Coordinates of C-alpha atoms in Angstrom, one line a residue:
M30 CA 157.1 87.8 -19.8
V31 CA 160.1 86.8 -19.1
E32 CA 162.2 85.7 -22.3
S33 CA 163.3 82.2 -22.7
L34 CA 166.2 80.4 -21.5
E35 CA 166.8 78.5 -25.0
A36 CA 166.4 82.6 -27.1
R37 CA 169.0 83.6 -24.3
G38 CA 171.4 80.9 -24.6
Y39 CA 171.0 78.7 -21.3
G40 CA 171.0 75.5 -20.7
V41 CA 167.8 75.1 -22.8
G42 CA 169.9 76.4 -25.6
M43 CA 172.6 74.1 -25.9
P44 CA 172.6 72.5 -29.4
G45 CA 171.4 69.2 -29.8
Y46 CA 170.0 69.0 -26.2
D47 CA 167.2 66.2 -25.2
R48 CA 166.5 66.6 -22.1
E49 CA 163.9 63.1 -22.6
K50 CA 167.0 61.6 -24.1
W51 CA 169.5 62.2 -22.2
G52 CA 167.7 62.5 -18.3
F53 CA 169.5 65.8 -17.0
D54 CA 168.9 68.9 -17.0
L55 CA 171.3 71.9 -17.4
D56 CA 172.4 75.1 -15.7
G57 CA 173.0 78.3 -16.9
E58 CA 176.2 77.4 -18.5
N59 CA 174.5 74.5 -19.8
K60 CA 176.9 72.2 -17.1
A61 CA 174.8 69.3 -15.8
K62 CA 172.9 69.3 -12.6
G63 CA 173.6 65.0 -12.4
L64 CA 175.0 62.6 -13.8
I65 CA 174.0 59.2 -15.1
L66 CA 176.4 57.3 -16.5
W67 CA 175.2 54.8 -19.1
K68 CA 174.0 58.2 -20.6
L69 CA 177.3 58.6 -24.0
Q70 CA 175.6 60.5 -26.1
S71 CA 175.5 63.6 -23.9
P72 CA 179.3 65.3 -24.6
H73 CA 179.1 65.1 -20.2
V74 CA 179.5 62.0 -19.8
R75 CA 182.0 60.9 -22.3
A76 CA 184.3 63.9 -20.6
F77 CA 183.8 61.9 -17.2
H78 CA 184.8 58.6 -18.7
L79 CA 187.7 59.6 -20.5
S80 CA 188.9 61.5 -17.8
W81 CA 188.5 59.3 -15.0
T82 CA 190.3 56.2 -17.4
S83 CA 193.2 57.9 -19.0
F84 CA 193.6 59.7 -14.8
F85 CA 192.8 56.0 -13.9
T86 CA 195.6 54.6 -16.5
S87 CA 198.4 56.9 -15.2
F88 CA 197.7 55.3 -11.6
V89 CA 198.6 52.6 -12.5
A90 CA 202.1 53.8 -14.9
A91 CA 203.1 55.3 -11.9
F92 CA 203.2 53.2 -9.3
A93 CA 203.2 49.8 -11.7
M94 CA 206.9 49.8 -10.3
A95 CA 206.2 49.8 -6.4
A96 CA 204.1 46.6 -7.0
L97 CA 206.6 44.7 -8.2
L98 CA 209.9 46.3 -6.4
P99 CA 210.9 43.3 -4.5
V100 CA 211.7 41.6 -7.8
V101 CA 213.1 44.7 -9.8
R102 CA 215.5 45.5 -5.6
Q103 CA 216.7 41.8 -6.6
N104 CA 217.6 42.2 -9.6
L105 CA 219.2 45.8 -10.1
D106 CA 220.4 45.5 -6.3
L107 CA 219.0 48.1 -5.0
T108 CA 219.4 49.7 -1.4
A109 CA 216.7 50.7 1.2
A110 CA 218.0 54.8 -0.2
D111 CA 218.1 53.7 -4.0
I112 CA 213.9 52.7 -2.8
G113 CA 213.4 55.5 -1.5
A114 CA 214.4 57.8 -3.5
S115 CA 212.6 56.5 -5.9
G116 CA 209.5 57.2 -4.2
I117 CA 209.8 60.4 -4.1
A118 CA 210.8 60.8 -7.3
N119 CA 207.9 59.3 -8.6
V120 CA 205.3 61.5 -7.0
V121 CA 207.8 64.8 -6.6
G122 CA 208.1 64.7 -10.8
A123 CA 203.5 66.1 -10.7
I124 CA 204.6 68.3 -8.0
G125 CA 205.3 70.8 -10.9
A126 CA 203.7 69.7 -13.6
R127 CA 200.2 69.9 -12.0
V128 CA 200.7 74.0 -11.6
I129 CA 201.3 73.5 -15.2
I130 CA 198.6 72.1 -16.6
G131 CA 195.9 73.2 -14.7
A132 CA 197.3 76.5 -16.6
I133 CA 196.9 74.7 -20.4
C134 CA 193.8 73.7 -18.6
D135 CA 192.5 77.7 -18.6
T136 CA 193.8 78.5 -22.0
V137 CA 194.1 75.4 -24.5
G138 CA 191.5 72.9 -22.6
P139 CA 191.2 69.8 -20.7
R140 CA 190.8 67.5 -23.7
Y141 CA 194.8 68.4 -25.6
G142 CA 195.4 68.8 -22.0
V143 CA 195.2 64.9 -20.8
A144 CA 195.8 63.8 -23.9
G145 CA 199.4 65.4 -24.7
V146 CA 200.0 64.0 -20.8
L147 CA 199.2 60.5 -22.4
L148 CA 201.3 60.8 -25.4
L149 CA 204.8 62.5 -23.3
I150 CA 204.5 60.3 -21.3
A151 CA 204.3 57.1 -22.8
P152 CA 207.5 56.8 -24.1
S153 CA 208.6 56.6 -20.2
V154 CA 206.7 53.9 -20.2
F155 CA 207.6 51.6 -22.2
C156 CA 211.0 52.6 -21.0
A157 CA 211.1 51.1 -17.4
S158 CA 211.8 47.9 -19.6
L159 CA 215.2 48.8 -20.2
I160 CA 215.9 50.0 -17.1
V161 CA 219.8 48.5 -15.8
D162 CA 220.8 50.7 -12.8
R163 CA 219.8 53.2 -10.0
G164 CA 220.0 55.9 -12.3
G165 CA 217.5 54.9 -14.4
I166 CA 214.9 53.3 -12.4
I167 CA 215.1 57.0 -10.4
A168 CA 215.1 58.8 -14.1
V169 CA 212.1 56.8 -15.4
R170 CA 209.8 56.8 -12.2
F171 CA 210.0 60.3 -12.1
F172 CA 208.8 60.7 -15.7
M173 CA 206.0 57.7 -14.7
G174 CA 204.9 60.1 -12.1
I175 CA 204.7 63.2 -14.2
G176 CA 201.0 61.3 -15.6
I177 CA 199.4 61.5 -12.4
C178 CA 198.3 65.4 -13.4
I179 CA 196.4 64.2 -15.6
F180 CA 194.1 65.3 -12.2
V181 CA 194.1 68.1 -12.7
C182 CA 192.7 68.2 -16.5
N183 CA 190.1 65.4 -14.5
Q184 CA 189.1 67.6 -11.8
F185 CA 188.6 70.5 -14.3
W186 CA 187.4 68.5 -17.0
S187 CA 184.0 67.6 -14.2
G188 CA 183.7 71.0 -13.3
T189 CA 183.3 72.4 -17.1
M190 CA 180.6 70.1 -17.6
F191 CA 178.9 69.4 -14.1
S192 CA 176.3 72.7 -11.5
P193 CA 177.9 73.5 -8.3
N194 CA 174.6 71.4 -7.4
C195 CA 176.2 67.4 -8.4
V196 CA 179.6 68.9 -8.6
G197 CA 181.0 67.6 -5.1
T198 CA 179.9 64.1 -6.2
V199 CA 181.1 64.1 -10.0
N200 CA 184.7 65.8 -8.7
A201 CA 185.5 63.0 -6.3
T202 CA 184.0 60.0 -8.3
C203 CA 185.3 60.7 -11.6
G204 CA 189.0 61.3 -8.9
G205 CA 188.4 58.5 -6.7
W206 CA 187.9 56.1 -10.3
G207 CA 191.1 57.3 -11.4
N208 CA 192.6 56.9 -8.2
L209 CA 191.4 53.4 -8.4
G210 CA 194.7 52.8 -10.7
G211 CA 196.8 53.3 -7.1
G212 CA 194.6 49.7 -5.7
V213 CA 194.1 47.9 -9.3
T214 CA 197.7 48.3 -9.8
Q215 CA 199.0 46.5 -6.8
L216 CA 196.9 43.6 -8.0
I217 CA 197.2 42.9 -11.6
M218 CA 201.0 44.3 -12.1
P219 CA 201.9 41.2 -9.7
L220 CA 199.7 39.3 -12.2
I221 CA 200.5 40.4 -15.0
Y222 CA 204.5 39.8 -14.2
S223 CA 203.2 36.9 -13.4
G224 CA 201.5 35.6 -16.4
I225 CA 204.6 36.8 -18.6
K226 CA 207.2 34.5 -16.2
Q227 CA 205.4 31.2 -16.4
S228 CA 204.9 31.8 -20.6
G229 CA 208.4 30.2 -20.1
R230 CA 210.7 34.4 -19.7
P231 CA 212.9 34.8 -17.3
G232 CA 212.2 36.8 -13.9
F233 CA 213.6 39.4 -14.4
T234 CA 212.8 39.7 -18.4
A235 CA 208.6 38.7 -17.4
W236 CA 209.4 42.0 -14.7
R237 CA 210.5 44.8 -18.1
W238 CA 207.5 43.2 -20.1
S239 CA 204.9 43.8 -17.7
F240 CA 204.8 47.3 -19.3
M241 CA 203.8 47.4 -22.0
V242 CA 201.3 46.9 -20.8
P243 CA 200.0 50.1 -19.4
G244 CA 202.3 52.1 -22.2
A245 CA 199.8 50.7 -24.3
M246 CA 196.5 51.7 -22.3
F247 CA 198.7 55.3 -22.2
L248 CA 198.0 55.7 -26.4
L249 CA 194.6 53.5 -27.0
L250 CA 193.4 56.6 -24.6
A251 CA 195.0 59.7 -25.9
M252 CA 193.4 58.1 -29.5
M253 CA 189.8 57.6 -27.7
T254 CA 190.4 61.7 -26.1
L255 CA 190.8 63.0 -29.1
L256 CA 188.9 61.6 -31.4
F257 CA 185.3 61.4 -29.1
A258 CA 185.6 64.1 -26.7
Q259 CA 185.0 68.3 -26.4
D260 CA 186.6 70.4 -24.0
T261 CA 183.0 72.3 -22.6
P262 CA 179.5 72.4 -23.2
N263 CA 179.4 74.2 -25.7
G264 CA 182.3 73.2 -27.9
S265 CA 186.1 72.9 -27.8
Y266 CA 188.4 75.2 -26.5
R267 CA 190.3 76.4 -29.8
D268 CA 186.4 77.4 -30.9
L269 CA 185.6 79.3 -27.8
R270 CA 189.5 82.1 -28.3
K271 CA 187.9 83.2 -30.9
T272 CA 186.4 85.2 -29.7
R273 CA 186.1 85.7 -25.9
A274 CA 188.8 83.1 -24.4
A275 CA 191.6 85.4 -26.6
Q276 CA 191.4 88.2 -24.8
I277 CA 192.1 87.1 -21.7
D278 CA 195.5 88.1 -19.9
G279 CA 197.0 84.7 -18.8
K280 CA 198.4 86.4 -16.5
K281 CA 196.3 87.8 -14.0
T282 CA 194.3 84.6 -14.5
L283 CA 197.4 83.3 -12.7
L284 CA 197.9 86.0 -10.2
A285 CA 194.4 85.2 -9.1
A286 CA 194.8 82.0 -8.0
L287 CA 198.8 83.3 -6.1
K288 CA 196.6 85.6 -4.4
N289 CA 194.3 83.9 -2.6
Y290 CA 195.2 82.6 0.5
R291 CA 192.4 79.7 0.3
T292 CA 194.2 78.4 -2.5
W293 CA 197.0 77.8 -0.3
V294 CA 195.2 76.5 2.5
L295 CA 193.5 73.9 0.3
T296 CA 197.4 73.5 -1.5
L297 CA 198.4 72.3 2.4
N298 CA 195.7 69.8 3.3
Y299 CA 195.6 68.0 0.0
G300 CA 199.1 67.0 0.4
Y301 CA 197.4 65.2 3.9
C302 CA 195.7 63.2 2.0
F303 CA 196.4 62.6 -1.3
G304 CA 199.6 62.8 -0.1
V305 CA 198.9 59.8 1.5
E306 CA 197.5 57.6 -0.9
L307 CA 200.5 58.9 -2.6
T308 CA 202.9 57.7 0.1
I309 CA 200.8 54.7 0.8
N310 CA 200.3 53.1 -2.5
S311 CA 204.4 53.8 -2.4
I312 CA 205.6 51.8 0.5
I313 CA 202.6 49.0 1.6
V314 CA 203.2 45.9 -0.7
S315 CA 207.2 46.1 0.5
Y316 CA 206.0 46.7 3.7
F317 CA 203.6 44.0 4.0
F318 CA 206.4 40.8 1.9
D319 CA 208.8 42.1 4.6
Q320 CA 206.9 42.8 7.7
F321 CA 204.5 40.1 7.8
G322 CA 206.4 37.5 4.8
L323 CA 203.6 37.0 2.6
T324 CA 204.5 36.2 -1.1
L325 CA 204.8 39.1 -3.9
E326 CA 201.4 38.1 -5.2
I327 CA 200.0 37.9 -2.0
A328 CA 200.8 40.8 -1.1
G329 CA 200.2 43.2 -4.4
I330 CA 196.4 41.7 -3.1
V331 CA 196.0 43.0 -0.6
G332 CA 198.4 46.4 -0.5
A333 CA 195.6 46.8 -3.2
V334 CA 192.9 46.8 -0.7
F335 CA 193.7 50.2 0.1
G336 CA 193.7 52.0 -3.6
L337 CA 191.0 49.8 -4.0
M338 CA 188.8 51.5 -1.4
N339 CA 189.2 54.6 -4.4
L340 CA 185.5 52.8 -6.3
F341 CA 183.2 54.0 -3.5
C342 CA 185.2 56.0 -0.6
R343 CA 186.7 59.1 -3.1
S344 CA 182.5 59.5 -4.0
A345 CA 181.6 59.5 -0.2
G346 CA 183.2 62.0 0.4
G347 CA 182.4 64.3 -2.5
L348 CA 178.7 62.9 -1.3
A349 CA 179.8 64.8 2.0
S350 CA 181.0 67.2 1.0
D351 CA 177.9 68.4 -1.4
L352 CA 175.2 67.1 1.5
G353 CA 177.1 69.9 4.1
G354 CA 176.6 72.2 1.0
K355 CA 173.0 71.4 0.0
Y356 CA 171.8 72.4 4.7
F357 CA 174.9 74.4 5.2
G358 CA 176.8 76.5 2.9
M359 CA 180.1 76.0 2.4
R360 CA 180.3 75.7 6.4
G361 CA 178.8 72.2 5.5
R362 CA 182.1 71.3 3.2
L363 CA 184.9 72.5 5.3
W364 CA 183.0 70.1 8.5
A365 CA 182.8 67.7 6.3
Y366 CA 186.0 67.8 4.8
F367 CA 187.7 68.7 9.0
I368 CA 186.2 65.8 10.1
L369 CA 187.1 63.1 7.4
Q370 CA 191.3 64.1 7.1
L371 CA 191.2 64.8 11.4
C372 CA 190.0 60.6 11.5
A373 CA 191.7 60.1 8.6
G374 CA 195.1 61.1 10.6
A375 CA 194.2 59.3 13.7
L376 CA 193.9 56.2 12.0
S377 CA 196.9 56.3 10.9
I378 CA 198.4 57.3 14.1
V379 CA 196.5 53.5 15.1
L380 CA 197.9 52.1 11.1
G381 CA 201.4 52.1 13.1
N382 CA 200.9 50.3 16.2
V383 CA 199.6 46.7 14.7
D384 CA 201.7 45.4 13.3
D385 CA 201.7 42.5 15.5
T386 CA 199.1 41.7 13.7
L387 CA 198.2 40.9 9.9
G388 CA 194.5 40.9 10.8
G389 CA 194.6 44.1 12.5
T390 CA 196.7 45.8 10.5
I391 CA 194.7 45.0 7.0
A392 CA 191.4 46.2 9.3
V393 CA 192.9 49.1 10.3
M394 CA 195.1 49.8 6.8
I395 CA 191.1 49.9 5.1
V396 CA 188.9 52.1 7.8
F397 CA 192.5 54.2 7.2
S398 CA 192.0 54.1 3.5
A399 CA 188.3 54.6 3.2
F400 CA 188.4 58.1 5.1
V401 CA 191.5 59.1 3.3
Q402 CA 189.8 58.7 0.5
S403 CA 186.9 60.7 1.3
A404 CA 189.1 63.8 2.7
E405 CA 190.2 63.7 -1.4
G406 CA 186.6 64.2 -2.5
A407 CA 185.4 66.7 -0.2
C408 CA 188.9 68.8 -0.2
Y409 CA 187.6 69.1 -4.2
G410 CA 184.2 69.7 -3.1
V411 CA 185.6 73.6 -2.2
V412 CA 188.1 73.9 -4.3
P413 CA 185.9 74.7 -7.2
F414 CA 184.5 77.9 -5.2
V415 CA 187.7 79.2 -4.7
S416 CA 188.3 81.3 -8.0
R417 CA 186.5 81.3 -10.9
R418 CA 189.2 82.7 -13.2
S419 CA 191.4 80.6 -11.9
Y420 CA 190.2 77.5 -11.8
G421 CA 192.4 75.7 -13.8
V422 CA 195.4 77.1 -12.2
V423 CA 194.0 76.3 -8.7
A424 CA 192.9 73.0 -9.3
G425 CA 196.5 72.7 -10.4
M426 CA 198.2 74.3 -7.3
V427 CA 195.9 72.0 -5.4
G428 CA 196.6 68.5 -7.5
A429 CA 201.0 69.7 -6.3
G430 CA 200.7 69.8 -2.9
G431 CA 199.3 66.3 -2.6
N432 CA 202.4 65.3 -4.8
T433 CA 204.8 67.9 -2.7
G434 CA 203.0 66.4 1.0
S435 CA 203.6 63.0 -0.2
A436 CA 207.5 63.5 -1.1
V437 CA 208.2 65.7 2.0
T438 CA 206.7 63.1 4.4
Q439 CA 208.9 59.5 2.0
A440 CA 211.7 61.9 2.5
L441 CA 211.3 62.6 6.3
F442 CA 209.2 59.1 7.8
F443 CA 209.9 56.5 4.6
A444 CA 213.4 57.1 2.1
D445 CA 215.6 55.8 5.4
N446 CA 216.7 59.5 6.2
P447 CA 220.0 59.8 7.5
G448 CA 218.4 62.3 10.3
L449 CA 215.9 61.1 11.5
K450 CA 215.8 56.6 10.9
M451 CA 212.9 55.3 12.1
S452 CA 210.5 52.8 11.0
T453 CA 207.5 52.3 9.0
Q454 CA 205.4 51.9 11.6
D455 CA 207.1 54.9 13.5
G456 CA 206.8 56.7 10.1
L457 CA 203.4 55.7 10.4
V458 CA 202.5 57.3 13.8
W459 CA 204.6 60.5 12.4
M460 CA 202.5 61.3 9.5
G461 CA 199.1 60.6 11.6
V462 CA 200.5 63.5 13.6
M463 CA 201.6 65.5 10.7
I464 CA 197.7 65.1 9.1
M465 CA 196.1 66.3 12.6
A466 CA 198.0 69.2 12.6
V467 CA 197.3 70.2 9.3
T468 CA 193.9 69.4 9.5
C469 CA 193.9 72.4 11.7
T470 CA 194.3 75.3 8.9
L471 CA 190.7 74.2 7.0
C472 CA 189.2 76.7 10.1
S473 CA 191.4 79.7 8.6
L474 CA 189.3 79.4 5.9
H475 CA 187.0 82.1 4.9
W476 CA 184.3 83.5 2.1
P477 CA 182.5 87.3 3.0
A478 CA 178.5 86.1 1.9
W479 CA 178.6 82.2 2.7
G480 CA 181.6 82.1 5.9
G481 CA 183.8 79.6 8.0
M482 CA 184.1 76.3 10.7
L483 CA 183.3 78.7 13.1
T484 CA 183.1 82.4 11.2
P485 CA 179.6 84.3 10.4
A486 CA 179.2 85.6 6.7
N487 CA 179.1 89.2 6.1
P488 CA 175.1 90.3 5.9
N489 CA 176.7 93.0 3.4
A490 CA 179.0 90.5 1.2
T491 CA 177.5 88.8 -2.3
E492 CA 178.6 86.0 -4.1
E493 CA 179.5 88.9 -7.2
D494 CA 181.5 90.6 -5.2
Y495 CA 183.8 88.1 -4.6
Y496 CA 183.9 86.4 -8.0
L497 CA 184.3 89.8 -9.8
S498 CA 187.2 90.7 -7.3
D499 CA 189.6 88.8 -9.6
W500 CA 188.3 91.2 -12.7
D501 CA 189.7 94.2 -13.7
P502 CA 187.4 97.4 -15.0
E503 CA 188.9 97.0 -18.2
E504 CA 188.3 93.5 -18.3
V505 CA 184.3 93.9 -17.1
A506 CA 184.0 96.4 -19.4
A507 CA 184.9 94.1 -22.4
N508 CA 182.9 91.2 -21.0
L509 CA 184.9 88.9 -20.2
H510 CA 183.6 88.8 -16.4
I511 CA 180.5 86.6 -17.7
P512 CA 181.5 83.3 -17.0
S513 CA 182.3 84.6 -13.4
L514 CA 179.2 85.7 -12.6
R515 CA 176.7 83.3 -13.8
F516 CA 179.0 81.3 -11.7
A517 CA 178.8 83.6 -8.9
M518 CA 174.7 82.9 -9.3
E519 CA 174.8 79.2 -9.4
S520 CA 177.1 79.1 -6.1
K521 CA 174.2 80.9 -4.2
S522 CA 172.9 77.9 -2.9
M523 CA 176.0 77.6 -0.8
R524 CA 174.6 80.3 1.8
G525 CA 172.8 77.4 3.3
K526 CA 169.5 75.9 3.0
A527 CA 167.9 78.8 5.4
N528 CA 169.3 81.5 3.6
Y529 CA 169.3 80.6 0.1
A530 CA 165.4 79.2 0.6
K531 CA 164.9 83.0 1.5
Y532 CA 167.0 85.4 -1.4
M533 CA 164.9 82.5 -4.2
A534 CA 161.6 84.0 -2.4
E535 CA 162.9 87.2 -1.9
N536 CA 163.0 87.2 -6.2
S537 CA 159.5 85.5 -6.5
V538 CA 160.8 81.7 -8.0
K539 CA 160.8 77.8 -7.2
E540 CA 164.4 76.4 -6.2
G541 CA 165.1 74.1 -9.0
S542 CA 162.0 75.4 -11.9
E543 CA 163.2 76.7 -14.8
D544 CA 162.5 79.6 -13.7
S545 CA 164.8 80.0 -11.1
D546 CA 167.7 79.9 -14.3
V547 CA 166.1 82.6 -16.1
V548 CA 166.7 85.0 -13.2
I549 CA 170.1 84.0 -13.1
A550 CA 170.2 84.6 -17.0
K551 CA 168.3 87.9 -16.2
D552 CA 170.7 89.3 -13.0
I553 CA 173.4 88.1 -16.0
K554 CA 171.9 90.6 -17.9
T555 CA 171.1 93.1 -15.7
D556 CA 174.4 93.7 -13.6
S557 CA 176.7 92.6 -17.4
Q558 CA 175.0 96.1 -18.3

């Protein structure tokens, strides 16, 4: 008889685990096979809620200035070029930070990553109230924008806590609810400003006081993350580093991500889904304020709709990725992402051509937003499968691609560039063309055991061959590769439903049963020997 999972330390062996109490099963790495939002006694669910709320708060801070720009530009006497430069600075700051935070997640864990960023960026949020000139707003927006790198911790944490069968949906929901802050800030910051102004503060003082709210949120969430969360289902990275993690070569981990062309293709493409969202968040309130003569408060409410679609649209993209993966494997995930992002590009072109009617602009913006954010969710349905060893670095690089894409797009089309002068409407059209062109590069993605959008799988390739290629013989001899081997076993469902069922039948295991985890545990032990 096969040795029990509990005895081997897989799945049901997690300390304190109670299937009846928690409501979901665990896989061979003690990752949750589902998400039940109110099961806060589970470290998986606590990590989910703390990561998305922290990311949400970083978005509120990063785009709080954009929501108040019509007032701020008047107070500081800013030109269009000044505003464009500050908008670029707002997204540039997180480019390098996202790569660095990915490496931090791989070494010290996502918990300290989230709390550390919140505590480091909080002073810059408070300092927004002290801005007096062009240099000040550029500097403050640069540092506040760095906070968006929490997204990498957000996605890394989800991938650490949740199983491959649901990681696309969980990643998308966690990221989408965080992105929701980009819409909420367009709504709440003008209202906070109005409330402070009505209490008797002059308008040019009221906007400065408004930044106390996101600053306080940063400090509160940092404390909650440190007190109530853990890095992995099995404990903290600090404890794990005493054994396996301390032996891993960080340079080899970084190199494994850099050498994998899939990292670069997804980095480029994320620049034209999430990068587009960042760009729209930077320009949307000013666009409605200037183009249609709306008040600051009304322009904020209308502009907030774009970001508020994150409430469910990014999750929808992750769900589409998981459904595509369930029935068609990795090929299904790639086609879901391709279609969603291609439609987003087409809708950007349409948005640039409906500038004569407020109603038409709002309607197209809503649909455009839905596809942009669904594409973001679908992208991070693919990211966890690029490299198990370098997951944090890959997540960081792809996330940095979003900020890079936004910086490039704003510089080309929306920053009053002397060499490329164009209206906001023309910028939207050309941004759409760029989105569609970049999306075509997804056709180049291919996994040996799974294939690609247009290419078949290699019948002799296995998941183990792919994921263990990141480890050298000495590391394998030291059993450092075991987590990658476990993930390879868990990810066999990416062969597609028919091929996965064939694999399970060959191993005499019923899909979804507890025995399937036993086979994985057994294979891991055999291969590691």
